[in-house]
Amino acid sequence: MKNRIIDVSVNTRRADAAAVKADLLAVGVFEDGPCCAAAASVNKTLGGPLKRLKQLGDFEGKAQTSAMVYTDGKIAASRVLFVGLGPRDKTDVQTLFKAAALAAHQAVDRKAKTLGLLLYCAQGKAAPVSLEQAGQAIAEGIGFGAYRYDEYIEQAAKKRASKLTATILTAEAKTAVALKKGAAIGAITAAAQSYARTMANRPANVITPATLAAEAKKLAASIPSLRCSVLEQKQLSAKKMGGILAVGQGSANPPRLIVLEYKPAGASAKTPVIGLVGKAITFDSGGISLKPGQGMEDMKFDKSGGIAVLGAMRAIAHLEPHVNVIGLIPAAENMPSGASYRPGDIVTTYSGKTVEIQNTDAEGRMILCDAIAYAKTLGCRTIVDMATLTGACVVAVGAKRAGLMGNDESLIEQLKAASVKTGERLWHLPCDDEFVEAMKSKIADLKNVGGKWGGACTAAAFLSQFAQGAKWAHIDMAGVGVWGADEKQAPGSIGFGVRLLTEFIRAQGK
Ligand code: BES
Ligand code: ZN
Ligand code: ZN
């Protein structure tokens, strides 16, 4: 490994933006003008460039657009980046997240070491976003936009700053307090998301089930409220985790079940236990039912659900909500070899249910079913699993949303609410009896592939059979785990799910 991921720090300060020394000062602009009086004053001191930019049609404050101007010593910062916030009355946390991400992305591209952000000062009672939420969204956006994955590029450190110090600015002292509170939370979730992106981006020759388990242990060792235990092949065999073992048996890199436990201080026997389960196939070749070669390299991202759980556990353990959380990450490599599981095999899973294998490429459900059943034995009454499970889900809802299925309406609503807050979009799909029927085998309890239709729904219906007795929801993130990036983002993993799961858990712990 050649160099480290960029180190981002976020502060909040009450200051006169024009007097703040920064390599780049990001100033928010709505379609109807500067975001606040302080932003208007920066524009005025610079001689009113916003008017010229609008006349030329170069910048009109539209969301996801920006314009750079050089300050020629008129203010303390060397450059000002006007960042579009869209219509003022449509502001939400996503507006601020995206604007901050855009500013941080450009700052890193220009090797800026310091970034000031004057993006939002909630004004009046009708402010659409609270200051605390704004501080969180801006801090998360900074972390997201500053992220690069270049640890294997020799000259990378020369092409970008190695450290970015970002300061969220406001003109009022009382505003600064609330912004700061939110920014402290956002800095934690942002760092966890960047950590997850790096883990997901690392290739399958680097991240194997064993090295992923070692990373989880390293993480737990660095946070007092987090514990990690790992079931190795011998223990998986002793516990009869037939699903995880079957998928892993064809690879030279044996499977693991990683268990991360977060216990808040003062937790009693009554404190609820929530299970977060994430699919970590470190490489999905399809196994004996081999995938086509084109695009197969993207199957290093088939561990993204497990990584989302890892990242969320990191954020949760730092934020300390009052709820017990167990993160379960079944990890295996799906490879073809003389030792692989085959189509036609009948696998006895941890739950005792038998599964007829019809396609070795439908491996995610085989490792998840063991982890879900195991989560119940560890006392989880609520279980949420996350997985890059089916291509069918991408066909159904596109690459910008994840599918959401489950057996409990209120759990579905809670996840939807968290999703609205973080902007990681979900779409509710069915997985009821009709789909369970499609998963019944003539020679075993279940089979691992349904019929031609509703592949995301039949996959979820399969999992539902192992979640019985618990409140359970399933997030199929196949599309967003692999193809989430656009030209404004670093290529590779977007760390989908880290903030979503963290927000969901924080809401439970309130
Ligand atoms: N990991 C894949 C799903 C996937 C596909 C993720 C595309 C990201 C992008 C999963 O293990 C898989 O191969 N699923 C099969 C299931 C089928 C054999 C029933 C699929 O979707 O084709
Ligand atoms: Zn597969
Ligand atoms: Zn897979």
Short mmCIF file of N, CA, C and O and ligand atoms in Angstrom, two decimals, residues 279 284 291 299 302 359 361-365 388-392 394 448-450 478-479 482-483, ligand 1:
data_model
loop_
_atom_site.label_atom_id
_atom_site.label_comp_id
_atom_site.label_asym_id
_atom_site.label_seq_id
_atom_site.Cartn_x
_atom_site.Cartn_y
_atom_site.Cartn_z
N LYS A 279 -24.05 -9.09 3.87
CA LYS A 279 -23.41 -10.05 2.97
C LYS A 279 -22.00 -9.59 2.59
O LYS A 279 -21.83 -8.51 2.04
N ASP A 284 -17.36 -12.60 -6.06
CA ASP A 284 -18.42 -13.49 -6.55
C ASP A 284 -18.18 -13.82 -8.03
O ASP A 284 -18.58 -13.06 -8.91
N LYS A 291 -20.11 -16.72 -13.76
CA LYS A 291 -20.63 -15.50 -14.39
C LYS A 291 -19.89 -15.25 -15.70
O LYS A 291 -18.75 -15.68 -15.87
N MET A 299 -17.32 -7.60 -9.15
CA MET A 299 -17.81 -8.51 -8.11
C MET A 299 -16.93 -8.50 -6.86
O MET A 299 -17.20 -9.20 -5.90
N ASP A 302 -19.05 -7.26 -4.08
CA ASP A 302 -20.13 -8.09 -3.55
C ASP A 302 -20.06 -8.25 -2.03
O ASP A 302 -20.89 -8.90 -1.42
N ASN A 359 -28.45 -22.96 -8.47
CA ASN A 359 -27.49 -22.07 -9.13
C ASN A 359 -26.49 -21.60 -8.06
O ASN A 359 -26.89 -20.99 -7.06
N ASP A 361 -24.51 -19.30 -8.19
CA ASP A 361 -24.36 -17.85 -8.19
C ASP A 361 -25.39 -17.17 -7.27
O ASP A 361 -25.26 -15.98 -6.97
N ALA A 362 -26.38 -17.92 -6.83
CA ALA A 362 -27.32 -17.36 -5.84
C ALA A 362 -26.78 -17.72 -4.46
O ALA A 362 -27.40 -18.44 -3.67
N GLU A 363 -25.56 -17.23 -4.18
CA GLU A 363 -24.82 -17.63 -2.98
C GLU A 363 -25.08 -16.71 -1.80
O GLU A 363 -24.94 -17.12 -0.65
N GLY A 364 -25.47 -15.44 -2.10
CA GLY A 364 -25.64 -14.47 -1.01
C GLY A 364 -26.66 -14.96 0.01
O GLY A 364 -26.43 -14.93 1.22
N ARG A 365 -27.78 -15.45 -0.49
CA ARG A 365 -28.85 -15.92 0.40
C ARG A 365 -28.39 -17.11 1.24
O ARG A 365 -28.88 -17.33 2.34
N THR A 388 -25.78 -6.99 -1.54
CA THR A 388 -25.80 -6.86 -3.00
C THR A 388 -26.34 -8.19 -3.52
O THR A 388 -25.58 -9.04 -3.96
N LEU A 389 -27.65 -8.37 -3.41
CA LEU A 389 -28.19 -9.72 -3.54
C LEU A 389 -28.60 -10.14 -4.95
O LEU A 389 -28.31 -11.27 -5.35
N THR A 390 -29.29 -9.24 -5.67
CA THR A 390 -29.80 -9.69 -6.98
C THR A 390 -29.68 -8.63 -8.07
O THR A 390 -29.96 -7.44 -7.84
N GLY A 391 -29.30 -9.08 -9.26
CA GLY A 391 -29.35 -8.23 -10.44
C GLY A 391 -30.79 -7.80 -10.70
O GLY A 391 -31.05 -6.70 -11.19
N ALA A 392 -31.73 -8.66 -10.34
CA ALA A 392 -33.15 -8.38 -10.57
C ALA A 392 -33.60 -7.11 -9.83
O ALA A 392 -34.48 -6.39 -10.31
N VAL A 394 -31.83 -4.46 -9.39
CA VAL A 394 -31.37 -3.31 -10.19
C VAL A 394 -32.32 -3.10 -11.37
O VAL A 394 -32.63 -1.97 -11.74
N ASN A 448 -32.62 -22.59 -3.93
CA ASN A 448 -31.99 -21.26 -3.81
C ASN A 448 -32.29 -20.34 -4.97
O ASN A 448 -31.80 -19.20 -5.00
N VAL A 449 -33.10 -20.77 -5.94
CA VAL A 449 -33.53 -19.88 -7.03
C VAL A 449 -35.03 -20.04 -7.23
O VAL A 449 -35.56 -21.15 -7.17
N GLY A 450 -35.70 -18.91 -7.48
CA GLY A 450 -37.14 -18.96 -7.76
C GLY A 450 -37.36 -19.10 -9.26
O GLY A 450 -36.47 -19.54 -9.98
N ALA A 478 -27.87 -4.17 -4.51
CA ALA A 478 -27.04 -4.61 -5.64
C ALA A 478 -26.65 -3.44 -6.55
O ALA A 478 -25.49 -3.28 -6.91
N GLY A 479 -27.60 -2.60 -6.91
CA GLY A 479 -27.32 -1.51 -7.85
C GLY A 479 -26.47 -0.42 -7.25
O GLY A 479 -25.48 0.02 -7.84
N VAL A 482 -22.51 -1.08 -6.40
CA VAL A 482 -21.52 -1.26 -7.45
C VAL A 482 -21.45 -0.09 -8.42
O VAL A 482 -20.39 0.34 -8.82
N TRP A 483 -22.59 0.44 -8.76
CA TRP A 483 -22.60 1.44 -9.83
C TRP A 483 -23.03 2.81 -9.35
O TRP A 483 -23.54 3.61 -10.12
N1 BES B 1 -23.84 -10.71 -6.34
C1 BES B 1 -24.86 -11.08 -7.24
C2 BES B 1 -25.89 -9.97 -7.45
C3 BES B 1 -25.42 -8.74 -8.15
C4 BES B 1 -25.61 -8.62 -9.51
C5 BES B 1 -24.83 -7.71 -7.46
C6 BES B 1 -25.21 -7.47 -10.14
C7 BES B 1 -24.43 -6.57 -8.11
C8 BES B 1 -24.62 -6.45 -9.44
C9 BES B 1 -25.60 -12.31 -6.72
O1 BES B 1 -24.85 -13.18 -5.97
C10 BES B 1 -26.08 -13.05 -7.91
O2 BES B 1 -25.27 -13.46 -8.70
N2 BES B 1 -27.40 -13.18 -8.03
C11 BES B 1 -27.98 -13.85 -9.13
C12 BES B 1 -29.13 -14.69 -8.60
C13 BES B 1 -29.70 -15.62 -9.60
C14 BES B 1 -28.70 -16.71 -9.94
C15 BES B 1 -30.96 -16.23 -9.01
C16 BES B 1 -28.48 -12.81 -10.11
O3 BES B 1 -28.95 -11.76 -9.69
O4 BES B 1 -28.36 -13.05 -11.30
#
